[in-house]
Structures are given as C-alpha cells and as structure tokens.
Amino acid sequence: RRATGGKIPFFPEPRARECFLSGYDVLYDRNGMPCYGDCGGMSTPDVPWTLGGMVWPDLATLDVARAKGVFFGGLYLTTVRSFGTPGVSSVTPTRFHDYPIRTWYEDQAQQLVCRPVGGRGLFASFKGGSNGAGHNHNDVGVFCVAIDGREIVGDPGNKKYDLDTFGPKRYKSNLRNSYGHPVPLVDGTMQSTGARAAAKLVRTDFSDAKDVVELDLRAAYDVARLKCLRRTFTYFRESGRAVVRDEVAFDGTGSFESPFVTFGTVERLADGTYKVTSKDGRNALLCRVRATGGELVTREETLEDTGDGRGAPRRFAFAFREPVGTATLEMTWEQAPVTSACAFAAFIQYHRARGL
C-alpha cells in the first residue's frame, strides 16, 4: 500500500475496519484481555494498534501516537516502527476508553466479554467455539474473571513456543490441552481436538442487568455414556458476580470435575468459600461452590511453567468424590476485599522475587 502511494489499497472495504476493531473489542479494557489460545496475556495489542493507526489514523491510540523514536515498546513494535508510522494522529478515539458493557461474537467463536458499568469492578469472559481454530487450545466452554481488567482466574494462555508447538505433540502440554483450562474433565476424559469438538449454542439472554450464555458441550468429549453436559455462564452486572454452572448426566455413572486456573494463590476460608488472590496481591476474588448429586472434594496441582516469565499456573478442581448419574456444579465469583497492608506486602514480595 505504501509502496504504491495508496494506488493499491489492501483495506478498501468497511468490513476490513470492522475486523481490525475486533482486536479492541475483545479487550476487558486498556488493562488486559482474556488469554485464549496462543495469546500470551498481553495487556494491550500494541503492534496491531500501531498498524491500524497507519491505515486508519483516527484509530491510533495516544501512547502510540506520542511515542518518540523507534525504540518504543517491545521487539515486535520496535520492528514495525523502524519502517515509520506515517499518518498516525495524536487523537485518541473515545471508543477505546468507553467500552460497551458487552462484546458478543456469536458466529463460530461464541465469545463474550462482560464489563461493569463505569469500567471498574468485576469483568468476565466466556467462550464456546470449537477446538479446530488456528492457534487454538482445547478449551471449549472456558471462562475468565478479572478485576479492573486484570485477570485473576481463567485461561493460562500461551506456553512459550518450542519444537512441539505446531507438531504432533502440541496437545501433550497441559497448557494446550483441556486439562490445564477451566473446563470440565468428564469421566477422566479431556476434550477432543478438531472442529467436531464444538459447542452448540443453546440460548442467550442479554440485558443491562445481566448476560447469560448457555452451551451444550457434549460434542467436545468422546465419552459414549455422556447424555448431557451443559454449561451456563451468567454475569450479574449490578452486583458484580459471575456464575458458571455445569449440568451433567450419564447413561449409568461417571466421574466429573470442574477446575479453575490461576497464577495467584488460593485460600479456603472458614465459611467454606475460596479466596483467590492475584499474583501481585492487589486484587482478589471469592468463589462460592454449590453442588447437587454427590459430595465434592478438591484437587490442587501446579501445571508446567509457561516459559515466558509468567510462571507456572495452578489448577484447582472441584470433583465429585464418587461417580455420579446426574449432577450440577456451580461456581459463583465476586470481588473480595484486599487490605492495603496485605496488598502492599504482596506487591513488594512479588517484585523482590524478580529482582526489581
């Protein structure tokens, strides 16, 4: 486009701009985004923002537009800027600061991002889709919960690329197969790989007060006696709660467990709830668990290191002690208070451990 002086435009259709804007719309806000698939948990996608600003100057963000010199941002952004960023304006569109209360992509991805009114508080995201997309992980039905745009529980995101990343052993890694994601383990079986392992959209219900998405997940599991597996995600905007409810039924009985994944710490409180504190200690979530059909036990383990500096996430699962015929398992997430002293101490400890 630049080489021909604009005579050969590669982005002539309005749809091209819409596709580009999807990169903004899936963010919680400027602080972060859900880490689905090979996403590494970047706070903001600065490279596409810069490239987009070169094509559509009104989309350039303030930090990109005001950056001085080539060496701004990470390696990829430095590479982009070394060729110049002509046309990037210094105007920041309000749409990138005033996000809508919801983003919903129904076709194929079935991805939902829920935001609180005012942009502060509990954010959440939920995704159906299939296990056949490019750069995907086996994660149909995954959920994420964040405070002020910073994720505390959810998808661990990408593992640093290695020789197995795009080879036959790709899904041997628990960070890429479903075991290391907040999705059910059904009768000891992880989710299958491929486009056939897809969620079926059952219903949606969107309003200013709450967002609801219900999915049928049976096709994601190769379990012959699995009769029913539905996951319903509900976000209550006014009260700041996110509820993940699983309903399972077997032809006979089968084992069932549902985990959450976090880079933070997990503490069981006296009232039976679980407090999950972010790795830097600044924010925390409370998780209340209810189940029918059997008694729950908990299983906790450390997964493999991501290899990109984020460390090794922990998998914390709620499992039925005995095989069940029909059962429900429900996790309710809400923001937990964090004292200033605890937050400061955790912040210092976190940075000392990294020599900062």
mmCIF file of C-alpha atoms in Angstrom:
data_model
loop_
_atom_site.group_PDB
_atom_site.id
_atom_site.type_symbol
_atom_site.label_atom_id
_atom_site.label_comp_id
_atom_site.label_asym_id
_atom_site.label_seq_id
_atom_site.Cartn_x
_atom_site.Cartn_y
_atom_site.Cartn_z
ATOM 1 C CA ARG A 1 0.000 0.000 0.000
ATOM 2 C CA ARG A 2 2.770 2.444 0.933
ATOM 3 C CA ALA A 3 4.980 1.304 -1.955
ATOM 4 C CA THR A 4 2.296 2.209 -4.486
ATOM 5 C CA GLY A 5 1.397 5.505 -2.863
ATOM 6 C CA GLY A 6 -2.044 4.220 -1.975
ATOM 7 C CA LYS A 7 -2.911 3.229 -5.547
ATOM 8 C CA ILE A 8 -3.360 -0.404 -4.462
ATOM 9 C CA PRO A 9 -5.364 -0.311 -1.243
ATOM 10 C CA PHE A 10 -5.421 -3.541 0.704
ATOM 11 C CA PHE A 11 -8.147 -2.405 3.079
ATOM 12 C CA PRO A 12 -10.853 -0.866 0.886
ATOM 13 C CA GLU A 13 -13.944 -2.443 2.402
ATOM 14 C CA PRO A 14 -15.682 -1.267 5.583
ATOM 15 C CA ARG A 15 -15.528 -4.881 6.753
ATOM 16 C CA ALA A 16 -11.733 -4.712 6.942
ATOM 17 C CA ARG A 17 -12.021 -1.936 9.519
ATOM 18 C CA GLU A 18 -14.609 -3.960 11.434
ATOM 19 C CA CYS A 19 -12.261 -6.952 11.506
ATOM 20 C CA PHE A 20 -9.470 -4.778 12.807
ATOM 21 C CA LEU A 21 -11.680 -3.303 15.516
ATOM 22 C CA SER A 22 -12.404 -6.786 16.849
ATOM 23 C CA GLY A 23 -8.909 -6.670 18.335
ATOM 24 C CA TYR A 24 -10.051 -3.786 20.510
ATOM 25 C CA ASP A 25 -13.480 -5.146 21.266
ATOM 26 C CA VAL A 26 -12.247 -8.378 22.883
ATOM 27 C CA LEU A 27 -10.238 -6.474 25.496
ATOM 28 C CA TYR A 28 -11.593 -6.091 29.001
ATOM 29 C CA ASP A 29 -10.285 -2.538 28.856
ATOM 30 C CA ARG A 30 -6.849 -0.947 28.444
ATOM 31 C CA ASN A 31 -5.515 -3.098 31.305
ATOM 32 C CA GLY A 32 -5.888 -6.527 29.789
ATOM 33 C CA MET A 33 -7.642 -9.156 27.748
ATOM 34 C CA PRO A 34 -8.718 -12.814 28.008
ATOM 35 C CA CYS A 35 -5.775 -15.127 27.257
ATOM 36 C CA TYR A 36 -7.458 -17.571 24.887
ATOM 37 C CA GLY A 37 -5.429 -19.904 22.679
ATOM 38 C CA ASP A 38 -1.858 -18.853 21.995
ATOM 39 C CA CYS A 39 -2.443 -15.390 23.411
ATOM 40 C CA GLY A 40 0.310 -14.610 25.897
ATOM 41 C CA GLY A 41 -1.701 -12.394 28.204
ATOM 42 C CA MET A 42 -0.513 -9.078 26.746
ATOM 43 C CA SER A 43 -2.003 -6.016 28.385
ATOM 44 C CA THR A 44 -2.669 -4.259 25.088
ATOM 45 C CA PRO A 45 -2.035 -5.404 21.487
ATOM 46 C CA ASP A 46 0.340 -2.538 20.672
ATOM 47 C CA VAL A 47 1.538 -3.920 17.322
ATOM 48 C CA PRO A 48 -1.891 -4.171 15.657
ATOM 49 C CA TRP A 49 -2.834 -0.824 17.205
ATOM 50 C CA THR A 50 0.151 0.795 15.516
ATOM 51 C CA LEU A 51 -0.518 -0.933 12.200
ATOM 52 C CA GLY A 52 -4.188 0.018 12.384
ATOM 53 C CA GLY A 53 -3.262 3.618 13.058
ATOM 54 C CA MET A 54 -1.196 3.646 9.888
ATOM 55 C CA VAL A 55 -4.205 2.548 7.809
ATOM 56 C CA TRP A 56 -6.880 4.423 9.751
ATOM 57 C CA PRO A 57 -5.174 7.355 11.558
ATOM 58 C CA ASP A 58 -8.211 8.036 13.736
ATOM 59 C CA LEU A 59 -7.673 4.654 15.407
ATOM 60 C CA ALA A 60 -4.164 5.423 16.658
ATOM 61 C CA THR A 61 -4.032 5.372 20.445
ATOM 62 C CA LEU A 62 -2.463 8.166 22.446
ATOM 63 C CA ASP A 63 0.565 6.198 23.665
ATOM 64 C CA VAL A 64 1.417 5.044 20.132
ATOM 65 C CA ALA A 65 0.857 8.460 18.579
ATOM 66 C CA ARG A 66 3.023 10.312 21.115
ATOM 67 C CA ALA A 67 5.857 7.778 21.216
ATOM 68 C CA LYS A 68 9.184 9.319 20.307
ATOM 69 C CA GLY A 69 11.839 7.364 18.446
ATOM 70 C CA VAL A 70 11.936 3.837 17.140
ATOM 71 C CA PHE A 71 12.692 2.032 20.402
ATOM 72 C CA PHE A 72 9.250 2.204 21.955
ATOM 73 C CA GLY A 73 7.529 -0.897 23.280
ATOM 74 C CA GLY A 74 8.673 -4.474 22.746
ATOM 75 C CA LEU A 75 10.640 -6.165 19.975
ATOM 76 C CA TYR A 76 7.746 -6.556 17.550
ATOM 77 C CA LEU A 77 6.592 -2.963 17.942
ATOM 78 C CA THR A 78 10.151 -1.692 17.518
ATOM 79 C CA THR A 79 10.373 -3.671 14.271
ATOM 80 C CA VAL A 80 7.146 -2.126 12.993
ATOM 81 C CA ARG A 81 8.185 1.402 13.958
ATOM 82 C CA SER A 82 11.589 1.049 12.297
ATOM 83 C CA PHE A 83 9.786 1.367 8.955
ATOM 84 C CA GLY A 84 7.995 4.504 10.120
ATOM 85 C CA THR A 85 4.386 5.103 11.113
ATOM 86 C CA PRO A 86 3.138 7.776 8.704
ATOM 87 C CA GLY A 87 -0.371 9.067 9.177
ATOM 88 C CA VAL A 88 -0.665 8.196 12.855
ATOM 89 C CA SER A 89 -2.566 11.018 14.524
ATOM 90 C CA SER A 90 -2.449 12.192 18.133
ATOM 91 C CA VAL A 91 -6.195 11.831 18.642
ATOM 92 C CA THR A 92 -7.464 9.055 20.902
ATOM 93 C CA PRO A 93 -10.983 7.907 19.972
ATOM 94 C CA THR A 94 -13.370 7.745 22.913
ATOM 95 C CA ARG A 95 -14.499 4.236 21.960
ATOM 96 C CA PHE A 96 -11.228 2.821 23.303
ATOM 97 C CA HIS A 97 -11.885 4.335 26.727
ATOM 98 C CA ASP A 98 -15.647 3.993 26.913
ATOM 99 C CA TYR A 99 -16.094 0.321 26.195
ATOM 100 C CA PRO A 100 -19.601 -1.063 25.814
ATOM 101 C CA ILE A 101 -20.988 -3.179 28.628
ATOM 102 C CA ARG A 102 -20.695 -6.255 26.430
ATOM 103 C CA THR A 103 -18.951 -7.672 23.388
ATOM 104 C CA TRP A 104 -20.509 -10.774 21.826
ATOM 105 C CA TYR A 105 -19.319 -12.719 18.789
ATOM 106 C CA GLU A 106 -21.914 -15.411 18.113
ATOM 107 C CA ASP A 107 -20.686 -16.973 14.879
ATOM 108 C CA GLN A 108 -18.020 -19.640 15.320
ATOM 109 C CA ALA A 109 -16.150 -18.137 18.293
ATOM 110 C CA GLN A 110 -19.170 -17.706 20.605
ATOM 111 C CA GLN A 111 -17.040 -15.307 22.645
ATOM 112 C CA LEU A 112 -18.477 -12.985 25.274
ATOM 113 C CA VAL A 113 -16.781 -10.172 27.197
ATOM 114 C CA CYS A 114 -18.782 -8.637 30.069
ATOM 115 C CA ARG A 115 -17.900 -5.264 31.565
ATOM 116 C CA PRO A 116 -19.206 -3.373 34.606
ATOM 117 C CA VAL A 117 -20.890 -0.017 34.299
ATOM 118 C CA GLY A 118 -18.269 2.682 34.842
ATOM 119 C CA GLY A 119 -15.356 0.451 33.874
ATOM 120 C CA ARG A 120 -14.337 -0.541 37.425
ATOM 121 C CA GLY A 121 -15.018 -3.780 39.241
ATOM 122 C CA LEU A 122 -15.558 -7.345 38.059
ATOM 123 C CA PHE A 123 -15.038 -8.190 34.389
ATOM 124 C CA ALA A 124 -15.609 -11.643 32.905
ATOM 125 C CA SER A 125 -15.333 -13.526 29.636
ATOM 126 C CA PHE A 126 -16.696 -16.803 28.297
ATOM 127 C CA LYS A 127 -16.007 -18.733 25.092
ATOM 128 C CA GLY A 128 -17.519 -21.658 23.254
ATOM 129 C CA GLY A 129 -16.389 -22.181 19.679
ATOM 130 C CA SER A 130 -14.523 -25.321 18.653
ATOM 131 C CA ASN A 131 -11.147 -26.982 19.066
ATOM 132 C CA GLY A 132 -10.377 -26.662 15.370
ATOM 133 C CA ALA A 133 -9.367 -22.992 15.066
ATOM 134 C CA GLY A 134 -5.862 -21.808 14.230
ATOM 135 C CA HIS A 135 -3.598 -21.310 17.270
ATOM 136 C CA ASN A 136 -6.343 -22.814 19.411
ATOM 137 C CA HIS A 137 -6.151 -24.664 22.679
ATOM 138 C CA ASN A 138 -8.675 -27.347 23.619
ATOM 139 C CA ASP A 139 -10.826 -25.031 25.706
ATOM 140 C CA VAL A 140 -14.483 -25.156 24.643
ATOM 141 C CA GLY A 141 -16.517 -23.579 27.458
ATOM 142 C CA VAL A 142 -13.616 -21.716 29.074
ATOM 143 C CA PHE A 143 -14.268 -18.774 31.424
ATOM 144 C CA CYS A 144 -12.140 -15.929 32.794
ATOM 145 C CA VAL A 145 -12.730 -13.444 35.648
ATOM 146 C CA ALA A 146 -10.833 -10.192 36.165
ATOM 147 C CA ILE A 147 -10.846 -7.185 38.485
ATOM 148 C CA ASP A 148 -10.419 -3.784 36.847
ATOM 149 C CA GLY A 149 -9.389 -5.547 33.640
ATOM 150 C CA ARG A 150 -6.640 -7.625 35.283
ATOM 151 C CA GLU A 151 -7.332 -11.336 35.075
ATOM 152 C CA ILE A 152 -7.148 -13.447 38.251
ATOM 153 C CA VAL A 153 -8.701 -16.773 37.201
ATOM 154 C CA GLY A 154 -9.195 -18.140 33.713
ATOM 155 C CA ASP A 155 -7.274 -19.370 30.725
ATOM 156 C CA PRO A 156 -3.496 -19.619 31.347
ATOM 157 C CA GLY A 157 -2.818 -18.520 27.792
ATOM 158 C CA ASN A 158 0.174 -19.440 25.695
ATOM 159 C CA LYS A 159 3.147 -21.593 26.513
ATOM 160 C CA LYS A 160 6.389 -20.297 25.028
ATOM 161 C CA TYR A 161 6.788 -21.689 21.534
ATOM 162 C CA ASP A 162 9.023 -24.760 21.281
ATOM 163 C CA LEU A 163 9.611 -27.694 18.927
ATOM 164 C CA ASP A 164 6.262 -29.249 19.869
ATOM 165 C CA THR A 165 4.126 -26.119 19.438
ATOM 166 C CA PHE A 166 2.890 -26.931 15.943
ATOM 167 C CA GLY A 167 3.773 -30.612 15.808
ATOM 168 C CA PRO A 168 2.001 -33.875 16.680
ATOM 169 C CA LYS A 169 2.795 -33.387 20.378
ATOM 170 C CA ARG A 170 1.135 -29.956 20.606
ATOM 171 C CA TYR A 171 -1.687 -31.127 22.854
ATOM 172 C CA LYS A 172 0.533 -33.189 25.148
ATOM 173 C CA SER A 173 1.088 -29.951 27.044
ATOM 174 C CA ASN A 174 -1.433 -29.315 29.819
ATOM 175 C CA LEU A 175 -1.299 -25.640 28.880
ATOM 176 C CA ARG A 176 -2.699 -26.505 25.445
ATOM 177 C CA ASN A 177 -4.963 -29.450 26.136
ATOM 178 C CA SER A 178 -8.147 -29.052 28.148
ATOM 179 C CA TYR A 179 -6.725 -30.345 31.427
ATOM 180 C CA GLY A 180 -4.962 -27.045 32.099
ATOM 181 C CA HIS A 181 -8.037 -24.946 31.293
ATOM 182 C CA PRO A 182 -11.136 -24.122 33.359
ATOM 183 C CA VAL A 183 -13.346 -26.648 31.574
ATOM 184 C CA PRO A 184 -14.766 -29.962 32.849
ATOM 185 C CA LEU A 185 -12.905 -33.259 32.999
ATOM 186 C CA VAL A 186 -15.587 -35.823 32.126
ATOM 187 C CA ASP A 187 -15.189 -39.435 33.284
ATOM 188 C CA GLY A 188 -11.429 -38.907 33.270
ATOM 189 C CA THR A 189 -11.526 -37.710 29.653
ATOM 190 C CA MET A 190 -10.185 -34.435 28.292
ATOM 191 C CA GLN A 191 -11.697 -32.592 25.348
ATOM 192 C CA SER A 192 -11.072 -33.861 21.830
ATOM 193 C CA THR A 193 -9.113 -31.945 19.213
ATOM 194 C CA GLY A 194 -10.600 -30.673 15.961
ATOM 195 C CA ALA A 195 -13.585 -28.831 14.542
ATOM 196 C CA ARG A 196 -16.055 -31.531 15.576
ATOM 197 C CA ALA A 197 -15.277 -30.792 19.219
ATOM 198 C CA ALA A 198 -17.564 -27.768 19.174
ATOM 199 C CA ALA A 199 -20.054 -26.118 21.473
ATOM 200 C CA LYS A 200 -23.687 -25.830 20.479
ATOM 201 C CA LEU A 201 -25.318 -22.560 21.434
ATOM 202 C CA VAL A 202 -28.472 -23.271 23.436
ATOM 203 C CA ARG A 203 -29.585 -19.772 24.410
ATOM 204 C CA THR A 204 -28.518 -16.210 25.152
ATOM 205 C CA ASP A 205 -30.162 -13.550 27.270
ATOM 206 C CA PHE A 206 -28.580 -10.088 27.257
ATOM 207 C CA SER A 207 -29.765 -7.038 29.191
ATOM 208 C CA ASP A 208 -28.348 -4.067 31.062
ATOM 209 C CA ALA A 209 -28.618 -6.058 34.304
ATOM 210 C CA LYS A 210 -27.153 -9.404 33.262
ATOM 211 C CA ASP A 211 -25.729 -11.501 30.421
ATOM 212 C CA VAL A 212 -26.457 -15.226 30.003
ATOM 213 C CA VAL A 213 -24.958 -17.752 27.586
ATOM 214 C CA GLU A 214 -25.786 -21.458 27.721
ATOM 215 C CA LEU A 215 -23.799 -24.028 25.730
ATOM 216 C CA ASP A 216 -24.114 -27.737 25.045
ATOM 217 C CA LEU A 217 -20.581 -29.199 25.407
ATOM 218 C CA ARG A 218 -21.250 -32.879 24.683
ATOM 219 C CA ALA A 219 -19.539 -32.852 21.279
ATOM 220 C CA ALA A 220 -16.247 -31.754 22.856
ATOM 221 C CA TYR A 221 -15.891 -35.068 24.751
ATOM 222 C CA ASP A 222 -15.563 -38.561 23.337
ATOM 223 C CA VAL A 223 -17.478 -40.216 26.174
ATOM 224 C CA ALA A 224 -20.124 -42.642 24.921
ATOM 225 C CA ARG A 225 -22.227 -42.665 28.084
ATOM 226 C CA LEU A 226 -22.347 -38.887 28.416
ATOM 227 C CA LYS A 227 -26.026 -37.978 27.925
ATOM 228 C CA CYS A 228 -25.940 -34.287 28.817
ATOM 229 C CA LEU A 229 -23.334 -31.642 29.524
ATOM 230 C CA ARG A 230 -24.443 -28.041 29.601
ATOM 231 C CA ARG A 231 -22.502 -25.067 30.879
ATOM 232 C CA THR A 232 -24.332 -21.822 31.649
ATOM 233 C CA PHE A 233 -22.424 -18.597 32.213
ATOM 234 C CA THR A 234 -24.257 -15.699 33.899
ATOM 235 C CA TYR A 235 -22.821 -12.264 34.571
ATOM 236 C CA PHE A 236 -24.700 -10.017 37.004
ATOM 237 C CA ARG A 237 -23.585 -6.507 36.152
ATOM 238 C CA GLU A 238 -25.105 -4.569 39.054
ATOM 239 C CA SER A 239 -23.977 -6.882 41.857
ATOM 240 C CA GLY A 240 -20.639 -7.749 40.261
ATOM 241 C CA ARG A 241 -20.954 -11.539 40.113
ATOM 242 C CA ALA A 242 -20.140 -14.218 37.559
ATOM 243 C CA VAL A 243 -21.720 -17.674 37.848
ATOM 244 C CA VAL A 244 -20.538 -20.801 35.999
ATOM 245 C CA ARG A 245 -22.988 -23.697 36.255
ATOM 246 C CA ASP A 246 -22.461 -27.216 34.883
ATOM 247 C CA GLU A 247 -25.212 -29.805 34.437
ATOM 248 C CA VAL A 248 -24.105 -33.353 33.663
ATOM 249 C CA ALA A 249 -25.917 -36.652 33.143
ATOM 250 C CA PHE A 250 -24.554 -40.114 32.293
ATOM 251 C CA ASP A 251 -26.085 -43.297 30.986
ATOM 252 C CA GLY A 252 -25.129 -45.009 34.215
ATOM 253 C CA THR A 253 -22.496 -43.153 36.235
ATOM 254 C CA GLY A 254 -19.231 -41.346 35.555
ATOM 255 C CA SER A 255 -16.670 -39.159 37.281
ATOM 256 C CA PHE A 256 -16.859 -35.382 36.907
ATOM 257 C CA GLU A 257 -14.768 -32.428 37.958
ATOM 258 C CA SER A 258 -14.595 -28.749 37.089
ATOM 259 C CA PRO A 259 -11.493 -26.630 37.780
ATOM 260 C CA PHE A 260 -10.373 -23.037 37.755
ATOM 261 C CA VAL A 261 -6.834 -21.976 36.863
ATOM 262 C CA THR A 262 -4.854 -19.112 38.399
ATOM 263 C CA PHE A 263 -1.346 -17.689 38.650
ATOM 264 C CA GLY A 264 -2.278 -16.412 42.113
ATOM 265 C CA THR A 265 -2.816 -18.050 45.494
ATOM 266 C CA VAL A 266 -5.849 -19.980 46.764
ATOM 267 C CA GLU A 267 -7.054 -19.949 50.377
ATOM 268 C CA ARG A 268 -10.012 -21.815 51.868
ATOM 269 C CA LEU A 269 -11.871 -19.577 54.319
ATOM 270 C CA ALA A 270 -13.699 -20.624 57.481
ATOM 271 C CA ASP A 271 -17.120 -20.287 55.832
ATOM 272 C CA GLY A 272 -16.192 -22.744 53.074
ATOM 273 C CA THR A 273 -15.582 -20.176 50.356
ATOM 274 C CA TYR A 274 -12.305 -19.854 48.483
ATOM 275 C CA LYS A 275 -10.283 -16.663 48.184
ATOM 276 C CA VAL A 276 -8.109 -16.338 45.094
ATOM 277 C CA THR A 277 -5.578 -13.519 45.304
ATOM 278 C CA SER A 278 -3.804 -12.174 42.235
ATOM 279 C CA LYS A 279 -0.098 -12.836 41.896
ATOM 280 C CA ASP A 280 0.792 -9.225 42.701
ATOM 281 C CA GLY A 281 -1.573 -9.185 45.710
ATOM 282 C CA ARG A 282 -3.534 -6.163 44.554
ATOM 283 C CA ASN A 283 -6.893 -7.832 43.921
ATOM 284 C CA ALA A 284 -8.796 -10.932 44.973
ATOM 285 C CA LEU A 285 -11.885 -12.975 44.151
ATOM 286 C CA LEU A 286 -14.230 -15.028 46.302
ATOM 287 C CA CYS A 287 -15.530 -18.327 44.956
ATOM 288 C CA ARG A 288 -18.629 -19.988 46.402
ATOM 289 C CA VAL A 289 -19.294 -23.543 45.277
ATOM 290 C CA ARG A 290 -22.589 -25.446 45.296
ATOM 291 C CA ALA A 291 -23.264 -28.946 44.023
ATOM 292 C CA THR A 292 -26.060 -31.496 43.782
ATOM 293 C CA GLY A 293 -25.791 -35.212 43.118
ATOM 294 C CA GLY A 294 -22.776 -36.008 45.279
ATOM 295 C CA GLU A 295 -20.107 -34.841 47.709
ATOM 296 C CA LEU A 296 -17.288 -32.624 46.475
ATOM 297 C CA VAL A 297 -13.560 -32.905 47.138
ATOM 298 C CA THR A 298 -10.818 -30.546 45.960
ATOM 299 C CA ARG A 299 -7.697 -31.326 43.969
ATOM 300 C CA GLU A 300 -4.869 -28.865 43.526
ATOM 301 C CA GLU A 301 -1.700 -29.065 41.475
ATOM 302 C CA THR A 302 0.885 -26.886 39.782
ATOM 303 C CA LEU A 303 0.966 -27.040 35.997
ATOM 304 C CA GLU A 304 4.010 -26.579 33.802
ATOM 305 C CA ASP A 305 5.777 -23.243 33.524
ATOM 306 C CA THR A 306 4.667 -21.015 30.642
ATOM 307 C CA GLY A 307 8.303 -20.243 29.834
ATOM 308 C CA ASP A 308 7.583 -16.569 29.151
ATOM 309 C CA GLY A 309 8.121 -15.121 32.623
ATOM 310 C CA ARG A 310 4.597 -15.542 33.985
ATOM 311 C CA GLY A 311 5.489 -18.692 35.891
ATOM 312 C CA ALA A 312 3.520 -21.888 36.451
ATOM 313 C CA PRO A 313 -0.262 -21.608 36.929
ATOM 314 C CA ARG A 314 -2.156 -23.695 39.469
ATOM 315 C CA ARG A 315 -5.124 -25.906 38.670
ATOM 316 C CA PHE A 316 -7.712 -26.077 41.457
ATOM 317 C CA ALA A 317 -10.508 -28.571 40.781
ATOM 318 C CA PHE A 318 -13.822 -29.363 42.437
ATOM 319 C CA ALA A 319 -14.537 -33.070 41.894
ATOM 320 C CA PHE A 320 -17.278 -35.429 42.972
ATOM 321 C CA ARG A 321 -15.883 -37.977 45.412
ATOM 322 C CA GLU A 322 -17.849 -40.815 43.784
ATOM 323 C CA PRO A 323 -19.155 -41.327 40.234
ATOM 324 C CA VAL A 324 -22.458 -39.553 39.602
ATOM 325 C CA GLY A 325 -25.503 -40.249 37.473
ATOM 326 C CA THR A 326 -26.843 -36.703 37.264
ATOM 327 C CA ALA A 327 -25.281 -33.719 38.996
ATOM 328 C CA THR A 328 -24.814 -29.971 38.983
ATOM 329 C CA LEU A 329 -21.763 -27.956 39.984
ATOM 330 C CA GLU A 330 -21.870 -24.185 40.301
ATOM 331 C CA MET A 331 -19.118 -21.632 40.955
ATOM 332 C CA THR A 332 -20.046 -18.059 41.895
ATOM 333 C CA TRP A 333 -17.320 -15.437 41.589
ATOM 334 C CA GLU A 334 -17.280 -11.960 43.132
ATOM 335 C CA GLN A 335 -14.701 -9.404 44.172
ATOM 336 C CA ALA A 336 -13.081 -9.902 47.569
ATOM 337 C CA PRO A 337 -11.716 -7.104 49.772
ATOM 338 C CA VAL A 338 -7.946 -6.742 49.994
ATOM 339 C CA THR A 339 -6.424 -4.687 52.804
ATOM 340 C CA SER A 340 -3.896 -2.035 51.856
ATOM 341 C CA ALA A 341 -1.249 -3.583 54.100
ATOM 342 C CA CYS A 342 -1.672 -7.051 52.560
ATOM 343 C CA ALA A 343 -1.684 -5.666 49.052
ATOM 344 C CA PHE A 344 1.486 -3.639 49.679
ATOM 345 C CA ALA A 345 3.292 -6.590 51.274
ATOM 346 C CA ALA A 346 2.355 -8.888 48.398
ATOM 347 C CA PHE A 347 3.404 -6.226 45.890
ATOM 348 C CA ILE A 348 6.859 -5.910 47.493
ATOM 349 C CA GLN A 349 7.298 -9.677 47.733
ATOM 350 C CA TYR A 350 6.269 -10.138 44.105
ATOM 351 C CA HIS A 351 8.828 -7.616 42.824
ATOM 352 C CA ARG A 352 11.632 -8.724 45.149
ATOM 353 C CA ALA A 353 11.271 -12.263 43.808
ATOM 354 C CA ARG A 354 12.011 -10.844 40.351
ATOM 355 C CA GLY A 355 14.905 -8.677 41.453
ATOM 356 C CA LEU A 356 13.031 -5.464 40.663
#
